[in-house]
Coordinates of C-alpha atoms in Angstrom, one line a residue:
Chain A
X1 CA 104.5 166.3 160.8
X2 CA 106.5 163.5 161.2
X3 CA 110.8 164.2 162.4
X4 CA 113.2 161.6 162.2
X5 CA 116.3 161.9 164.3
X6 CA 119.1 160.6 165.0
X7 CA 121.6 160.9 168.4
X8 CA 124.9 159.5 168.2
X9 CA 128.4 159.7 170.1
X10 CA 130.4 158.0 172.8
X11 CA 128.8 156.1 175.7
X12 CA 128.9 158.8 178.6
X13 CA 128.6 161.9 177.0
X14 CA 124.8 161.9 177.2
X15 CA 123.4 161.2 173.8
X16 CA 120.6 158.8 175.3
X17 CA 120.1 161.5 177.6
X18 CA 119.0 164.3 174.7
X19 CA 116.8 161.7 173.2
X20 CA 115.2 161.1 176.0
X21 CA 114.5 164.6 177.5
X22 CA 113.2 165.9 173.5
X23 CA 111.0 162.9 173.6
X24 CA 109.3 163.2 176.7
X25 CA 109.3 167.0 175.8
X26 CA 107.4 166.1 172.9
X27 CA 105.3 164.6 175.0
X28 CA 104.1 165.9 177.3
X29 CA 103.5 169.0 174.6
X30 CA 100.9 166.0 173.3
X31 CA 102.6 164.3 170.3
X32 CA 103.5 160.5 169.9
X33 CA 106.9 159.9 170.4
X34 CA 109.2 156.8 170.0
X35 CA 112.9 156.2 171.5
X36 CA 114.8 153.4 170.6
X37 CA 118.2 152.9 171.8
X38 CA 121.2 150.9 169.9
X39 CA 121.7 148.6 173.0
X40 CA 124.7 146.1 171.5
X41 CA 127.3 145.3 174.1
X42 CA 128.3 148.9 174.6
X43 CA 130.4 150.7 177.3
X44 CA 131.3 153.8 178.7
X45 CA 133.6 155.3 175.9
X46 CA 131.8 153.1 173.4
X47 CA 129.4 154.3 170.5
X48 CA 126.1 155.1 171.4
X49 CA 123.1 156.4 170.0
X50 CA 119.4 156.7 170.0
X51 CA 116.6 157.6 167.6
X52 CA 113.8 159.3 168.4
X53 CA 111.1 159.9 166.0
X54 CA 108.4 163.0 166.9
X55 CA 104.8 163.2 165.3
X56 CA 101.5 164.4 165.3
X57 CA 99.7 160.9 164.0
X58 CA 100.9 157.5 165.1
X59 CA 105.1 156.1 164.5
X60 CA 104.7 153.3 162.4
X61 CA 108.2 152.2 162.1
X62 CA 110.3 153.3 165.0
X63 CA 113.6 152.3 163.1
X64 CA 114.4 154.3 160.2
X65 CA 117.3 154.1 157.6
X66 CA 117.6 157.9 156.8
X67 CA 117.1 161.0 158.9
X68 CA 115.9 164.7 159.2
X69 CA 118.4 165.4 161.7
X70 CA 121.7 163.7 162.8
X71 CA 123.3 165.5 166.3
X72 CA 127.0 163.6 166.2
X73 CA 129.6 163.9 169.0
X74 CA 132.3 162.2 167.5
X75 CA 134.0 160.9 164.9
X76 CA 133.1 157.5 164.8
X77 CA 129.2 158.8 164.5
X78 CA 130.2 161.3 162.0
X79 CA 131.7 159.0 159.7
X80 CA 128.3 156.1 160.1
X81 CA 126.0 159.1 159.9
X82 CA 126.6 162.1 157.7
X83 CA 125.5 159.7 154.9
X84 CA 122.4 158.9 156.4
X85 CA 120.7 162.3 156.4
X86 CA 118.0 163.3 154.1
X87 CA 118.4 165.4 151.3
X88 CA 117.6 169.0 153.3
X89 CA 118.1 167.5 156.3
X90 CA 120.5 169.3 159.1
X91 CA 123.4 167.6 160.9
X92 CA 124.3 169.2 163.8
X93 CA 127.8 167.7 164.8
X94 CA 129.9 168.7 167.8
X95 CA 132.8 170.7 166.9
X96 CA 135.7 170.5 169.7
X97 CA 136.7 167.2 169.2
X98 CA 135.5 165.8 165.6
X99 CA 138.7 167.0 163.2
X100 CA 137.2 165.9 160.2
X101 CA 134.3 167.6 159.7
X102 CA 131.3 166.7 157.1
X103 CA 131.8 167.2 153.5
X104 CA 127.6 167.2 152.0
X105 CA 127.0 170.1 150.4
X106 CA 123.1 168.8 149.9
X107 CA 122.5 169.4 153.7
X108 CA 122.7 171.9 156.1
X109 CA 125.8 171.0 158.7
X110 CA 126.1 173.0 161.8
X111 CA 129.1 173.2 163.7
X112 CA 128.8 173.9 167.3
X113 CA 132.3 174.1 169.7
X114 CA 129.7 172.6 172.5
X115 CA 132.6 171.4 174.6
X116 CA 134.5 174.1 174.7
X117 CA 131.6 176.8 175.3
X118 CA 130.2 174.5 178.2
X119 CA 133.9 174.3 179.8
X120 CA 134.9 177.9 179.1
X121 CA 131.1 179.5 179.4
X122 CA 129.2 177.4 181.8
X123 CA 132.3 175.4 184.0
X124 CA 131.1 172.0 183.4
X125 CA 131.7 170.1 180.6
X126 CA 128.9 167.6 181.2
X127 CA 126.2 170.2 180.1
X128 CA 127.6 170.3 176.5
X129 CA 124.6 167.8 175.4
X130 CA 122.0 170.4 176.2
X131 CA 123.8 173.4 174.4
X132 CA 123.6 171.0 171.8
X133 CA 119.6 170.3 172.3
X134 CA 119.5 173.9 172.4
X135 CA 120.3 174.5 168.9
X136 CA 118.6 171.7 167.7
X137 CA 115.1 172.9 169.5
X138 CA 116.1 176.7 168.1
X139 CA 116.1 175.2 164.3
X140 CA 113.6 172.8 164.3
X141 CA 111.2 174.1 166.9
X142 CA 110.5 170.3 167.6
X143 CA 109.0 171.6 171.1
X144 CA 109.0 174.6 173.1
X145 CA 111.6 175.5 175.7
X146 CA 109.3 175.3 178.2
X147 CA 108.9 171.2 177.3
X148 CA 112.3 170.7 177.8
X149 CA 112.4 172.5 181.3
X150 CA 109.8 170.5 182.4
X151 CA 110.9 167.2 180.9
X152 CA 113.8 168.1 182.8
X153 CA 112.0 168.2 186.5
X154 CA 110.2 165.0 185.6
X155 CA 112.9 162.8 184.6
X156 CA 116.6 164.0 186.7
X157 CA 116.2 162.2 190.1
X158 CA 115.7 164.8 192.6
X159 CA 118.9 164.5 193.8
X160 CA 119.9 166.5 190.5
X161 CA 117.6 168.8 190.7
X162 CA 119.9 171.5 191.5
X163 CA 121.4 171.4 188.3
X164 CA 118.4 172.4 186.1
X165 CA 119.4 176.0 186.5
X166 CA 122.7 174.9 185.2
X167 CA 120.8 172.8 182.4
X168 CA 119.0 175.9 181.8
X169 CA 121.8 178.3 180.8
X170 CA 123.2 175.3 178.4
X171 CA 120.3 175.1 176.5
X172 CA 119.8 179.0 176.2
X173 CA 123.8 179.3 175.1
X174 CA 123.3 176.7 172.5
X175 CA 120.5 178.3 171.2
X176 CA 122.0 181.4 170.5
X177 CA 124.9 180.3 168.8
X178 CA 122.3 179.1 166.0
Chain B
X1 CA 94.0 155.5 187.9
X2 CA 94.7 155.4 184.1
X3 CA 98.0 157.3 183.6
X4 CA 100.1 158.8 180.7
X5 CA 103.6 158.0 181.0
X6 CA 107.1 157.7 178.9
X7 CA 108.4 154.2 179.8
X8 CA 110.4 151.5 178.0
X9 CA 108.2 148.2 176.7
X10 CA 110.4 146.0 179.4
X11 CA 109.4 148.6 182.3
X12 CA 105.8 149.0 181.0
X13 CA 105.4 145.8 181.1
X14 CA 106.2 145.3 185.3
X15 CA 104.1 147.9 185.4
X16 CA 101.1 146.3 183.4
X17 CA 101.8 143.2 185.4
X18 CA 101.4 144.9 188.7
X19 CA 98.2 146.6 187.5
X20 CA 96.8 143.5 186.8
X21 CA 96.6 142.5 190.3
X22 CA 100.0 140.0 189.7
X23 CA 100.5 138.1 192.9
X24 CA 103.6 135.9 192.0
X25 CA 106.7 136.6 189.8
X26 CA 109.6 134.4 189.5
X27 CA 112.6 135.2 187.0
X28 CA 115.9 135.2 186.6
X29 CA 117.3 138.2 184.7
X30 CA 118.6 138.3 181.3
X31 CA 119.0 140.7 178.4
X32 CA 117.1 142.2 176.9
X33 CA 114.4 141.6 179.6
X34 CA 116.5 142.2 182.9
X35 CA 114.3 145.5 183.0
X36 CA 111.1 143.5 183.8
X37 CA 112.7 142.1 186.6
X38 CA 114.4 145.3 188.0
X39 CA 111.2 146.7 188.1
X40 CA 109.2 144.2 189.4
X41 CA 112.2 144.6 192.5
X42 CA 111.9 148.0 192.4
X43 CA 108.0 147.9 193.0
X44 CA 108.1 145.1 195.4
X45 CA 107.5 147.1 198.6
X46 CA 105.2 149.0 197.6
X47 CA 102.8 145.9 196.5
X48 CA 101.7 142.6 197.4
X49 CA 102.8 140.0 195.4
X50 CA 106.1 137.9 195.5
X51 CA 109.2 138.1 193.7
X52 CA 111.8 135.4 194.1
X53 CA 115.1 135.6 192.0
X54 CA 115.5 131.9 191.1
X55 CA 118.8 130.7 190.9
X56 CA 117.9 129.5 186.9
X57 CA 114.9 129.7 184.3
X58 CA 114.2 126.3 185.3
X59 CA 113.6 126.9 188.9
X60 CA 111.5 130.1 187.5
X61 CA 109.1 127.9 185.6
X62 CA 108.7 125.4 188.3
X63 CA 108.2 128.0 191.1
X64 CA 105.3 129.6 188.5
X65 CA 103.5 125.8 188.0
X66 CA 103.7 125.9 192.3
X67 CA 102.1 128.9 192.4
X68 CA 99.7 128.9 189.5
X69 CA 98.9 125.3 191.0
X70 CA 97.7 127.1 194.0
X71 CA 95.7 130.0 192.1
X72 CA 97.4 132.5 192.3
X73 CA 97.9 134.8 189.7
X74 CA 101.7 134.6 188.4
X75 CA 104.4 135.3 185.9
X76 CA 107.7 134.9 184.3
X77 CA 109.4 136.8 181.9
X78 CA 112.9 135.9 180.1
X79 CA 114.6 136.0 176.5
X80 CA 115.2 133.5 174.4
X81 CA 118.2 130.9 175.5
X82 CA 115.5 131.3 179.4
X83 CA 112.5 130.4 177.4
X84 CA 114.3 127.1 175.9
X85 CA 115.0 126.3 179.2
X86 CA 111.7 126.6 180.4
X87 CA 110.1 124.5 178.4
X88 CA 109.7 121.5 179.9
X89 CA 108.0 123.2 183.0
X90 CA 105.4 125.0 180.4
X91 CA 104.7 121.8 178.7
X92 CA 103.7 120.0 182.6
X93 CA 101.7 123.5 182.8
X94 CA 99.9 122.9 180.1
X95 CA 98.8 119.5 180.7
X96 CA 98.1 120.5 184.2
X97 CA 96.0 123.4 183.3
X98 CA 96.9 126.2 184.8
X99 CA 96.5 130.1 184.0
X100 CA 100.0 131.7 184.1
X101 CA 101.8 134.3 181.6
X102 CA 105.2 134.1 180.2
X103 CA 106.8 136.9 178.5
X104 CA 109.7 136.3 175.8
X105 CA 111.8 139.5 174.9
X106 CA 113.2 137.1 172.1
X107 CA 116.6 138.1 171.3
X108 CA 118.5 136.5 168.0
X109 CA 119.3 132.9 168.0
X110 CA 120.0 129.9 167.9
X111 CA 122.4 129.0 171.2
X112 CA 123.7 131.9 173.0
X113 CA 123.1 134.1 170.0
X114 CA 123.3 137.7 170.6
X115 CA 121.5 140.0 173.1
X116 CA 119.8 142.4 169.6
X117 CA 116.4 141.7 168.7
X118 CA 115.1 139.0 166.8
X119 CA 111.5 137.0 166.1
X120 CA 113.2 133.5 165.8
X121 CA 111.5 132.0 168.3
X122 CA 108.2 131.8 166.5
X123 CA 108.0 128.2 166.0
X124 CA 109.0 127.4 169.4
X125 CA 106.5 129.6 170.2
X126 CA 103.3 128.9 168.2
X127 CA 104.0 125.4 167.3
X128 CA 104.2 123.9 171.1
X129 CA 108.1 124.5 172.3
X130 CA 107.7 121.3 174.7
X131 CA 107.1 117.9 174.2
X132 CA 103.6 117.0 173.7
X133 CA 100.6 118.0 171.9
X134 CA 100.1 121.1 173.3
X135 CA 99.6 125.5 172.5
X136 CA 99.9 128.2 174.3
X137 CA 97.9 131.3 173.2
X138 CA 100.5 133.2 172.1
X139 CA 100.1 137.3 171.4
X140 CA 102.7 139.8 169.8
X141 CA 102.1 143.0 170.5
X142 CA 104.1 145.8 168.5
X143 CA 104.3 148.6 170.5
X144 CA 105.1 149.5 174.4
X145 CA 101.6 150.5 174.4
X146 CA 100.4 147.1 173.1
X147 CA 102.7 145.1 176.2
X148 CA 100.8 146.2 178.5
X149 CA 97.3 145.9 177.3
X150 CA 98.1 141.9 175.9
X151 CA 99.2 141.8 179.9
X152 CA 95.6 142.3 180.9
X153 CA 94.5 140.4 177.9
X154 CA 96.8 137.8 179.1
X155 CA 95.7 137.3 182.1
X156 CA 92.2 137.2 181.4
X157 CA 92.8 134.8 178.8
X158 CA 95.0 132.6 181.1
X159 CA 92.0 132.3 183.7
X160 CA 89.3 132.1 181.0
X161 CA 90.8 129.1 179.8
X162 CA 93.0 127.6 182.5
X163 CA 95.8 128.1 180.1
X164 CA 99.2 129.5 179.6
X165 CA 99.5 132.5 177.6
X166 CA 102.8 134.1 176.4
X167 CA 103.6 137.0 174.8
X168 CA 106.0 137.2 172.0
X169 CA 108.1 140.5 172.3
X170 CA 111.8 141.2 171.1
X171 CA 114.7 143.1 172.1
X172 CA 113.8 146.1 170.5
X173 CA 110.1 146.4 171.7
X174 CA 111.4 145.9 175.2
X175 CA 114.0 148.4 175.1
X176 CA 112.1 151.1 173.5
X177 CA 110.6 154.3 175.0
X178 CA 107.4 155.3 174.1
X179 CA 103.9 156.8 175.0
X180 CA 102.2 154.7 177.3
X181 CA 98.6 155.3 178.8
X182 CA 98.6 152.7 181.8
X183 CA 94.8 150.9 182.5
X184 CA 93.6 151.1 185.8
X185 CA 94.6 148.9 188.5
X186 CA 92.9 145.7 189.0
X187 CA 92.1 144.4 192.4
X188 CA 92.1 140.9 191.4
X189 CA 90.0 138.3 193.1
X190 CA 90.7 134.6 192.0
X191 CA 87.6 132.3 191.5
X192 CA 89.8 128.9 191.5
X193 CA 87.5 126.4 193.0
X194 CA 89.9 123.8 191.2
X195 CA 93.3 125.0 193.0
X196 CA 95.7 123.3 195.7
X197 CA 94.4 125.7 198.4
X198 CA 94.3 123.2 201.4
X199 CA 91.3 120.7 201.7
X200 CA 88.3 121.9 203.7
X201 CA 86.1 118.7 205.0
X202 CA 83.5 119.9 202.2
X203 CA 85.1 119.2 199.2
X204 CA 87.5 116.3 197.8
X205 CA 91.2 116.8 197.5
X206 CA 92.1 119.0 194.4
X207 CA 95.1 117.3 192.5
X208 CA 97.1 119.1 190.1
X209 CA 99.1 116.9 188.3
X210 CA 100.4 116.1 184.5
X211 CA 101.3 112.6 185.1
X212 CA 98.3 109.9 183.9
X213 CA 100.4 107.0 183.5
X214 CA 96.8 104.6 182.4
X215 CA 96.9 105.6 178.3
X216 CA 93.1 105.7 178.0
X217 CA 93.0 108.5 181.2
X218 CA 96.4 110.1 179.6
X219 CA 94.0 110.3 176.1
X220 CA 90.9 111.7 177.3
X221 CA 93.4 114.8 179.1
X222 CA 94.6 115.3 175.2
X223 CA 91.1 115.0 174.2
X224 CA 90.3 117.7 176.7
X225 CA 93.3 120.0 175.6
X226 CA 92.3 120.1 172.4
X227 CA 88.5 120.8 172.7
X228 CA 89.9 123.6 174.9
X229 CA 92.3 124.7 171.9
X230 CA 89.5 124.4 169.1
X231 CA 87.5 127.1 171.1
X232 CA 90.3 129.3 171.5
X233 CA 90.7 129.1 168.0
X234 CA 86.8 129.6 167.0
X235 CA 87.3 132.9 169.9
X236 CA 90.4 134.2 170.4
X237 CA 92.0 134.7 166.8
X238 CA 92.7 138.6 166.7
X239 CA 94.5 140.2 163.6
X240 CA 94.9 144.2 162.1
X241 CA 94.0 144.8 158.9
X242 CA 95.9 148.3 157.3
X243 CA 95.7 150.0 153.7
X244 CA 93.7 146.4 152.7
X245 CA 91.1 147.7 150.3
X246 CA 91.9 147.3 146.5
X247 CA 95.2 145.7 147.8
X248 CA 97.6 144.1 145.1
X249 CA 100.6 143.1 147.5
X250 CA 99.9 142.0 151.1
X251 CA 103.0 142.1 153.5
X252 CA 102.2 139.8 156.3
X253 CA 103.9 141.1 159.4
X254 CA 103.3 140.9 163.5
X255 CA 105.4 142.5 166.1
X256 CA 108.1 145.1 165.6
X257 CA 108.5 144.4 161.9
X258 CA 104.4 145.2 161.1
X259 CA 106.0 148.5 162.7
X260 CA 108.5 148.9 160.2
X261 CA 106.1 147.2 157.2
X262 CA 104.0 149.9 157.4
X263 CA 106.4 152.4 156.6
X264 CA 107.0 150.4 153.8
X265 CA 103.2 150.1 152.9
X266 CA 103.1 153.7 153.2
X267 CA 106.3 154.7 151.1
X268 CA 104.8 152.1 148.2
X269 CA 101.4 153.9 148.3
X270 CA 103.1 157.2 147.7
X271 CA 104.4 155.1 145.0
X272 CA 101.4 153.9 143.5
X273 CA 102.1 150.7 144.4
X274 CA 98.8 148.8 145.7
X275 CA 100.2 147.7 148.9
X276 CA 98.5 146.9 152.3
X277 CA 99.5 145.1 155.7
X278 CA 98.1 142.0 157.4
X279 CA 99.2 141.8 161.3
X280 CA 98.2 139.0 162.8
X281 CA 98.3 139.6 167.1
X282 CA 97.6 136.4 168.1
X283 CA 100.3 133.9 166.7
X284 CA 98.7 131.1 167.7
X285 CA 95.6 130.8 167.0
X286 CA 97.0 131.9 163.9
X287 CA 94.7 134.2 161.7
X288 CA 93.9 131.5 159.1
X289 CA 90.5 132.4 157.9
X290 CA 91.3 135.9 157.2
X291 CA 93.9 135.2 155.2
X292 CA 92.5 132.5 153.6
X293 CA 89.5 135.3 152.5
X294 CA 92.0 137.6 151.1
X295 CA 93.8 135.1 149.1
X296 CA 90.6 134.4 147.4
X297 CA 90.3 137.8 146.1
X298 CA 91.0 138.3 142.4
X299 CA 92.9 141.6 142.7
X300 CA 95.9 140.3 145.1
X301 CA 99.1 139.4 143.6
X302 CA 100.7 137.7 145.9
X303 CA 101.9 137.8 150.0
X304 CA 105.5 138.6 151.3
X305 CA 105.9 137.4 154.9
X306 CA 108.4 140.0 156.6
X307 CA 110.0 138.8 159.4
X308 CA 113.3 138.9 161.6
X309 CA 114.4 135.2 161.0
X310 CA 115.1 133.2 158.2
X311 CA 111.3 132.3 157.3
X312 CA 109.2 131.2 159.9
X313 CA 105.3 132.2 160.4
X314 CA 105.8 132.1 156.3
X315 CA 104.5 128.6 156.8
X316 CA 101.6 129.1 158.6
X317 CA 101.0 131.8 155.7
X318 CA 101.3 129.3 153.1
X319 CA 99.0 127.0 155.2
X320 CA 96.2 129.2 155.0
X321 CA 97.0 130.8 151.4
X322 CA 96.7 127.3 150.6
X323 CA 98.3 127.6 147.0
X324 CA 95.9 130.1 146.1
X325 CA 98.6 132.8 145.6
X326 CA 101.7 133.0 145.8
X327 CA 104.2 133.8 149.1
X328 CA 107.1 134.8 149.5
X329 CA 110.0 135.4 152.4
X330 CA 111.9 138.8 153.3
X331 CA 113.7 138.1 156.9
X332 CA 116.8 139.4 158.6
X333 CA 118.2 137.0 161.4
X334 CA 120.6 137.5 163.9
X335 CA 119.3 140.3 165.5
X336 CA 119.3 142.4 162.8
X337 CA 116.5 144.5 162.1
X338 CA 115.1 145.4 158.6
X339 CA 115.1 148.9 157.5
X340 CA 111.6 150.0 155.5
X341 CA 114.0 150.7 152.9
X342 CA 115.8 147.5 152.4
X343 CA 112.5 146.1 152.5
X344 CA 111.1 148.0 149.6
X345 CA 114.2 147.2 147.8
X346 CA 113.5 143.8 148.1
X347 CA 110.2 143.6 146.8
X348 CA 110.5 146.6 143.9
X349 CA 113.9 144.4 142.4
X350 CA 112.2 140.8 142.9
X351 CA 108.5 140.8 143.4
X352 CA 107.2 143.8 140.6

C-alpha cells in the first residue's frame, strides 16, 4: 500500500520536521520510505515543503504530481495544494491562521486550530506540527504511535530530549481532536 | 558493520566514501552538494583520511591528481558550475592514469544556472568534458541507496583500471532522504607499485606525468587509453531492464527520472499500454548493445528518451537504435523535474 503525501507551510514552522519523523517512523516499522524536500532558495518565513511517500514494495518515483494526503499550514500552501489532492484523498490544513479555507467537496478537509490548542493547551506554540502529525497518524494509521516516539529519540539531538514528553502530549491532543 | 539508516543521498554518500577506506578528500562546497562536504568535516576526527577545503574547484582537482599521483585513495565531489571548472585537472588525470572519484550533484544549467536539479551535464559527462580524447567511466545511480554502492563500485573501478570514475547524481538525489543499508567498512590497502611514493634504491623513479611533448610517445599514451577504454566497454557496461517483455514503447531513462519513468511505465500498464523501462547505470560505457537487441525486435514501436535537459543521452540512443526505430525526446531543463503525469501526457497526445 503505497501513501503519497504532501507537507507544506512556512519555512520554521516545522513541516520538514513531520516529514521526516513519519518517514523514519515508517521505517524503522520496516517499510521503504522516500523524503524529498523542495530546497529552492528558501528562508525562514518562506514556503516550504516536503513529500514523503510510504510503502510496502519499492518507491519508484519519489516526485509525484497528486496526493493522498496534503497537511497545509498556510495560505500560500493551501492555495498551490488543495488542487493537488486525489479524488478521496484528506487535506488536513491548519486552522488558526489560514482564513480561507478549502472549498473541494470531492475530499475530505480537516480543520484542526493546531496553533491555538498548542498555545492555549500545551504552552508552546512550536509543538503545533505534532498535534498536527497526530491527526494525520489517527486517520491514516500510516504507523503506530509507538514509531513516532521512537523516531523521535533517534533523530532530536539529545540536547532536546527533554521535550519528547512535551512532543508526546501534542501528538496525543491532536489525535483526539480527529 | 552493515547498517540500516535514514540519511539524505549527499550525506550517504560521505558516508559511503568513508566506508570505502577514502584517504583524501578535497572540495570546495556548493549547492546542492555542500552536504558531502559537511559530512566528510563532520567525520574527520573520528577517521583517517584528509580533508582540505580548497580555496576553489580548481585547487580541489589539482590537490586530488597530487594525491591520487601518490596512491592514495581520493575524492571530490561538487555541482555543476565546480565540475566545469575542474575539468582541465580531470582531463591531466586521465592521461596520467590515476584511480580517483568525482561526484557531480548536477544542478540545472548552463552558467550559474540555478541550485534545482537537473541532468544537463550528460555530455560533459559521457562524452569527455576536457580536452583530449579521453572517458571517464561514468555511473548514475537513482536512489540514495544506489550513491553509496556506485561509491564502492567506484572505487574498485577506479583502481581496476587506473581510471577516473565519476558519478552522475543531481540535486534532488542528493537532497533526498531515504532508506539506506550502509556496506561494511573497508580497510583499504593500496597495491600501487606505479605511485610517486619516494624512490627506494630497488626500483626506478615512478613519474606521473601527462606531458609527452615527442608525438609518436604522446600517440602510443592515446593508443594505450583507448585499449584501456575498449575493455571497459567489453566489461563494465551495466544497464536495468523493467516491464521489457512483450514491450511496445520503451522509455529510456537513468537517474532520478528512470525513478519517475517508472511510475509512468506503471500507470500505462494499468492502462493497457505496452510499456517498459530501459535504465542504463553506466553512462559511459553506454549500454549500446542492449539497445541495439531491443530495437531489433519486431513488437517495439518506438523509444522516448526522458530526461531533465533539452535532449541529451537521446543521441547516444539514436546511435545504437541505429535508425531501426524510431526515438523520440521528453526533457524538462532548468531544474525542473517531470512529473509521471506530464510525462504520460506527453506521450498519450503525441506518441499513440
Amino acid at each position: 500500500m503505497l501513501q503519497e503525501m504532501i507537507f507544506a507551510g512556512f519555512g520554521g514552522q516545522g513541516v520538514l520536521s513531520m516529514g521526516t519523523l513519519l518517514a523514519y517512523a515508517a521505517m524503522k516499522e520496516g517499510k521503504e520510505v522516500s523524503w524529498m524536500p523542495s530546497y529552492g532558495p528558501e528562508m525562514r518565513g518562506g514556503t516550504a515543503n516536503c513529500m514523503v511517500n510510504i510503502s510496502d514494495e519499492p518507491i519508484s518515483s519519489p516526485i509525484v504530481s497528486e496526493y493522498d494526503v496534503a497537511v497545509v499550514l498556510n495560505q500560500p500552501s493551501l492555495k498551490k495544494f488543495e488542487s493537488r489532492v486525489k479524488k478521496d484523498g484528506i487535506l488536513i490544513w491548519e486552522s488558526t491562521h489560514i482564513k480561507e479555507p478549502p472549498t473541494r467537496k470531492d475530499i475530505t478537509v480537516i480543520p484542526l486550530p493546531a496553533v491555538e490548542k498548542a498555545t492555549n493547551d500545551l504552552k508552546n506554540v512550536k509543538v503545533m506540527n505534532m498535534l498536527l502529525l497526530g491527526a494525520l497518524v489517527k486517520l491514516k494509521n500510516t504507523v503506530k504511535k509507538e514509531s513516532l516516539m521512537i523516531a523521535l529519540k533517534d533523530t532530536l539531538p539529545r540536547r532536546h530530549h527533554h521535550l519528547i514528553p512535551l512532543n508526546e502530549q501534542a501528538i496525543n491532543l491532536g489525535m483526539s481532536l480527529v | 558493520m552493515a547498517e540500516t539508516r535514514f540519511m539524505k543521498g549527499n550525506e550517504a554518500l560521505g558516508e559511503a566514501a568513508i566506508r570505502a577506506g577514502l584517504q583524501g578528500y578535497f572540495g570546495y562546497p556548493i549547492t546542492p552538494q555542500s552536504e558531502v562536504v559537511e559530512y566528510l568535516a563532520l567525520q574527520e576526527p573520528n577517521h583517517n583520511y584528509v580533508l582540505i577545503q580548497a580555496e576553489s574547484e580548481l585547487a580541489a582537482v589539482n590537490m586530488v591528481y597530487g594525491a591520487a599521483a601518490a596512491g592514495a585513495r581520493v575524492m571530490t565531489t561538487t555541482s555543476s558550475p565546480g565540475f566545469s571548472l575542474m575539468q582541465e585537472g580531470i582531463s591531466y588525470i586521465a592521461c596520467s592514469e590515476l584511480p580517483c572519484v568525482f561526484a557531480n550533484i548536477v544542478r540545472g544549467g548552463p552558467g550559474l544556472g540555478t541550485i534545482q536539479p537537473s541532468q544537463s551535464d550528460y555530455f560533459q559527462a559521457t562524452k569527455g568534458g576536457g580536452h583530449g580524447d579521453y572517458h571517464l567511466i561514468v555511473l548514475g545511480p537513482n536512489s540514495v541507496q544506489e550513491t553509496v554502492d556506485h561509491i564502492y563500485l567506484a572505487f574498485e573501478l577506479a583502481d581496476k583500471y587506473r581510471s577516473p570514475v565519476m558519478l552522475l547524481s543531481d540535486g534532488a538525489i542528493g537532497q533526498m532522504m531515504e532508506k539506506v543499508v550502509l556496506p561494511d567498512p573497508i580497510e583499504y590497502k593500496p597495491d600501487k607499485p606505479w605511485a610517486t611514493t619516494g624512490k627506494t634504491p630497488d626500483r626506478e623513479r615512478n613519474i606521473i606525468t601527462s606531458l609527452f611533448i615527442q608525438a609518436e610517445i604522446m600517440e602510443q599514451r592515446n593508443l594505450k587509453l583507448q585499449e584501456k577504454f575498449k575493455k571497459i566497454t567489453e566489461n563494465e557496461v551495466r544497464y536495468e531492464e523493467y516491464k521489457l517483455d512483450d514491450v511496445e514503447y520503451i522509455i529510456v531513462s537513468f537517474g532520478l527520472c528512470s525513478r519517475i519513468s517508472k511510475k509512468v511505465v506503471d500507470q500505462a500498464r494499468e492502462s493497457g499500454i505496452k510499456m517498459g523501462l530501459f535504465r542504463p547505470i553506466t553512462l559511459w560505457p553506454f549500454p549500446t548493445k542492449p539497445i541495439e537487441e531491443l530495437a531489433s525486435i519486431n513488437s517495439v514501436k518506438c523509444f522516448i528518451s526522458v530526461e531533465m535537459n533539452a535532449g541529451q543521452m537521446v543521441e547516444d540512443v539514436k546511435l545504437s537504435v541505429n535508425g531501426k526505430k524510431p526515438v523520440y525526446f521528453y526533457g524538462r531543463t532548468g531544474g525542473i523535474v517531470p512529473t509521471p503525469d506530464e510525462i504520460i501526457n506527453h506521450i498519450k497526445e503525441n506518441l499513440l
